[in-house]
Short mmCIF file of C-alpha atoms in Angstrom, two decimals:
data_model
loop_
_atom_site.label_atom_id
_atom_site.label_comp_id
_atom_site.label_asym_id
_atom_site.label_seq_id
_atom_site.Cartn_x
_atom_site.Cartn_y
_atom_site.Cartn_z
CA MET A 16 128.52 99.42 104.05
CA LEU A 17 125.32 100.86 102.61
CA ARG A 18 122.86 102.36 105.05
CA MET A 19 119.46 103.96 104.48
CA ARG A 20 117.47 106.73 106.04
CA ARG A 21 114.19 108.36 105.12
CA LEU A 22 114.78 111.76 103.57
CA ASN A 23 112.68 114.85 104.18
CA ASN A 24 111.94 117.86 102.03
CA SER A 25 114.49 120.02 103.88
CA ALA A 26 117.01 122.27 102.15
CA LEU A 27 119.86 119.94 103.14
CA ASP A 28 118.19 116.76 101.84
CA ARG A 29 117.00 118.54 98.69
CA LEU A 30 120.58 119.60 97.91
CA ALA A 31 121.87 116.06 98.48
CA VAL A 32 119.16 114.58 96.23
CA GLU A 33 119.90 117.19 93.57
CA THR A 34 123.56 116.13 93.62
CA VAL A 35 122.61 112.49 92.98
CA ILE A 36 120.13 113.36 90.22
CA LEU A 37 122.57 115.65 88.41
CA ALA A 38 125.43 113.15 88.73
CA ALA A 39 123.21 110.44 87.20
CA SER A 40 122.30 112.45 84.10
CA ASP A 41 122.81 109.34 81.94
CA TYR A 42 119.63 107.89 83.50
CA SER A 43 117.58 110.97 82.70
CA LEU A 44 118.87 111.11 79.12
CA LEU A 45 118.02 107.44 78.57
CA VAL A 46 114.60 107.35 80.24
CA VAL A 47 113.12 110.79 79.54
CA GLY A 48 115.42 112.03 76.76
CA ARG A 49 116.68 115.16 78.50
CA MET A 50 119.23 116.36 80.99
CA PRO A 51 117.93 116.39 84.56
CA SER A 52 116.28 119.57 85.81
CA ALA A 53 117.41 120.18 89.39
CA ALA A 54 114.28 121.95 90.66
CA GLU A 55 111.73 119.90 88.69
CA ASP A 56 113.27 116.47 89.35
CA VAL A 57 113.92 117.15 93.05
CA ASP A 58 110.32 118.39 93.47
CA ASP A 59 109.06 115.25 91.75
CA PHE A 60 111.22 113.06 93.99
CA PHE A 61 109.79 114.59 97.16
CA LEU A 62 106.26 115.50 96.03
CA GLY A 63 105.31 113.49 92.92
CA LEU A 64 102.60 110.90 93.53
CA PRO A 65 100.54 108.45 91.54
CA PRO A 66 96.76 109.09 91.44
CA GLY A 67 94.93 108.41 94.67
CA ARG A 68 98.00 108.54 96.92
CA GLY A 69 98.94 111.23 99.44
CA LEU A 70 102.22 112.45 100.86
CA GLU A 71 101.67 110.17 103.87
CA ASP A 72 102.12 107.24 101.44
CA LYS A 73 105.37 108.57 99.94
CA HIS A 74 108.72 107.42 101.32
CA PRO A 75 111.75 109.21 99.85
CA LEU A 76 114.77 107.15 100.87
CA GLY A 77 118.47 107.91 100.80
CA PHE A 78 121.34 105.42 100.63
CA PHE A 79 124.62 106.41 102.19
CA VAL A 80 128.18 105.20 102.21
CA GLY A 81 129.67 106.89 105.23
CA GLU A 82 128.13 110.36 105.30
CA ARG A 83 127.81 110.62 101.50
CA LEU A 84 124.45 110.16 99.79
CA VAL A 85 125.17 107.83 96.87
CA GLY A 86 121.67 106.71 95.94
CA ILE A 87 118.00 107.52 96.28
CA ALA A 88 114.73 105.63 96.09
CA ASP A 89 111.12 106.75 95.92
CA VAL A 90 108.71 104.20 97.40
CA VAL A 91 104.94 104.71 97.52
CA ARG A 92 102.74 102.58 99.75
CA GLY A 93 99.42 101.24 98.47
CA TRP A 94 99.95 101.60 94.72
CA ASN A 95 98.16 100.23 92.65
CA SER A 96 96.48 98.10 95.28
CA PRO A 97 96.46 98.31 99.10
CA ASN A 98 98.75 95.25 99.32
CA LYS A 99 101.40 96.71 97.01
CA ALA A 100 104.14 99.30 97.12
CA ILE A 101 105.79 100.78 94.05
CA ILE A 102 109.40 101.79 93.68
CA GLY A 103 109.09 104.89 91.55
CA LEU A 104 112.84 105.35 91.31
CA LEU A 105 116.06 103.70 92.41
CA LEU A 106 119.04 105.75 91.31
CA PHE A 107 122.74 105.71 92.19
CA VAL A 108 125.58 108.02 91.26
CA PRO A 109 127.64 106.36 88.50
CA GLU A 110 130.68 105.59 90.67
CA SER A 111 128.48 103.65 93.12
CA ARG A 112 126.94 101.38 90.49
CA SER A 113 128.04 97.78 89.82
CA ALA A 114 129.40 97.47 93.35
CA GLY A 115 126.47 95.61 94.90
CA ASN A 116 124.83 98.82 96.17
CA GLY A 117 121.72 98.35 94.03
CA ARG A 118 121.28 94.79 95.23
CA ASP A 119 121.80 95.90 98.84
CA ALA A 120 119.37 98.81 98.40
CA CYS A 121 116.77 96.45 96.94
CA SER A 122 117.10 94.19 99.98
CA ILE A 123 116.89 97.17 102.36
CA ILE A 124 113.76 98.46 100.59
CA GLU A 125 112.15 95.02 100.85
CA GLN A 126 112.90 94.89 104.61
CA TYR A 127 111.50 98.41 104.99
CA VAL A 128 108.30 97.58 103.09
CA ARG A 129 107.78 94.30 105.00
CA LYS A 130 107.12 96.43 108.11
CA TRP A 131 103.92 97.60 106.42
CA HIS A 132 101.95 94.51 107.37
CA SER A 133 99.30 95.11 104.70
CA VAL A 134 101.90 95.15 101.87
CA ASP A 135 103.13 91.86 100.43
CA THR A 136 104.20 92.88 96.91
CA VAL A 137 106.66 95.41 95.50
CA ARG A 138 106.32 96.61 91.93
CA ILE A 139 108.27 98.78 89.55
CA ALA A 140 107.82 100.05 85.99
CA VAL A 141 110.99 100.14 83.88
CA VAL A 142 111.33 101.90 80.53
CA ASP A 143 112.07 99.13 78.03
CA CYS A 144 115.12 100.85 76.54
CA ASN A 145 116.75 100.68 79.99
CA THR A 146 117.90 97.10 79.46
CA ARG A 147 120.48 97.31 82.25
CA ALA A 148 117.73 98.14 84.76
CA LEU A 149 115.44 95.39 83.44
CA SER A 150 118.25 92.89 83.90
CA PHE A 151 118.94 94.23 87.41
CA TRP A 152 115.32 93.81 88.53
CA HIS A 153 115.12 90.31 87.03
CA ARG A 154 118.30 89.32 88.92
CA ASN A 155 116.69 90.60 92.11
CA GLY A 156 113.65 88.35 91.80
CA PHE A 157 111.19 90.69 90.08
CA VAL A 158 108.96 89.10 87.45
CA GLU A 159 107.26 90.80 84.53
CA THR A 160 103.50 90.95 85.05
CA GLY A 161 102.67 91.13 81.34
CA GLU A 162 101.47 94.68 81.92
CA ARG A 163 103.02 97.24 79.57
CA ARG A 164 102.32 100.93 79.53
CA SER A 165 102.66 102.45 76.09
CA LYS A 166 105.24 105.13 75.43
CA GLU A 167 103.90 108.44 76.66
CA PHE A 168 105.44 111.76 77.57
CA PRO A 169 107.98 112.11 79.08
CA TYR A 170 109.25 108.53 78.67
CA THR A 171 111.42 107.41 75.75
CA GLY A 172 109.85 103.94 75.54
CA ASP A 173 107.19 101.62 76.83
CA ARG A 174 107.20 100.86 80.56
CA VAL A 175 107.43 97.21 81.56
CA VAL A 176 105.82 96.41 84.93
CA LEU A 177 107.55 93.94 87.23
CA GLU A 178 106.54 92.68 90.67
CA LYS A 179 108.02 90.70 93.50
CA LEU A 180 106.02 88.89 96.14
CA LEU A 181 107.68 89.43 99.51
CA LYS A 182 108.25 86.46 101.76
CA PRO A 183 106.80 86.92 105.24
CA VAL A 184 109.24 87.87 108.00
CA GLY A 185 111.00 84.78 109.33
CA GLU A 186 110.64 82.76 106.14
#
């Protein structure tokens, strides 16, 4: 059973996140065209923010099977509007993919975000060459907004923006 906890920028959590990022090097190669950089990518996971957001808005999340961290997510509250949250990253180690963990993590993230009463929409930007991820988000109820961000460093393609309106609790 997949469980989640908020991660902190401690040595122990940094090492666990590094392990996931390095194990999922196929993602980095596809999306940014390079092997993952342990220090740089872990720093970005814990400290990277979109403009106008602070660390109090950033929620680094870990997904565990037993005691093992098998996936990570970066969720930022209030981007690009006060009623939205953005998933900056959802990443699983290869052996934990295609087992329903992504779907379960998506549901857990939605439940987590619903607790922020001012947030009713979750968004994500997916690099267009990552067709597997685009298909995943579509299957999980995310809809393309029509917004596309042109290819820019470090991405290997255009970013397609998708959003999902969250149903109120109890609906």
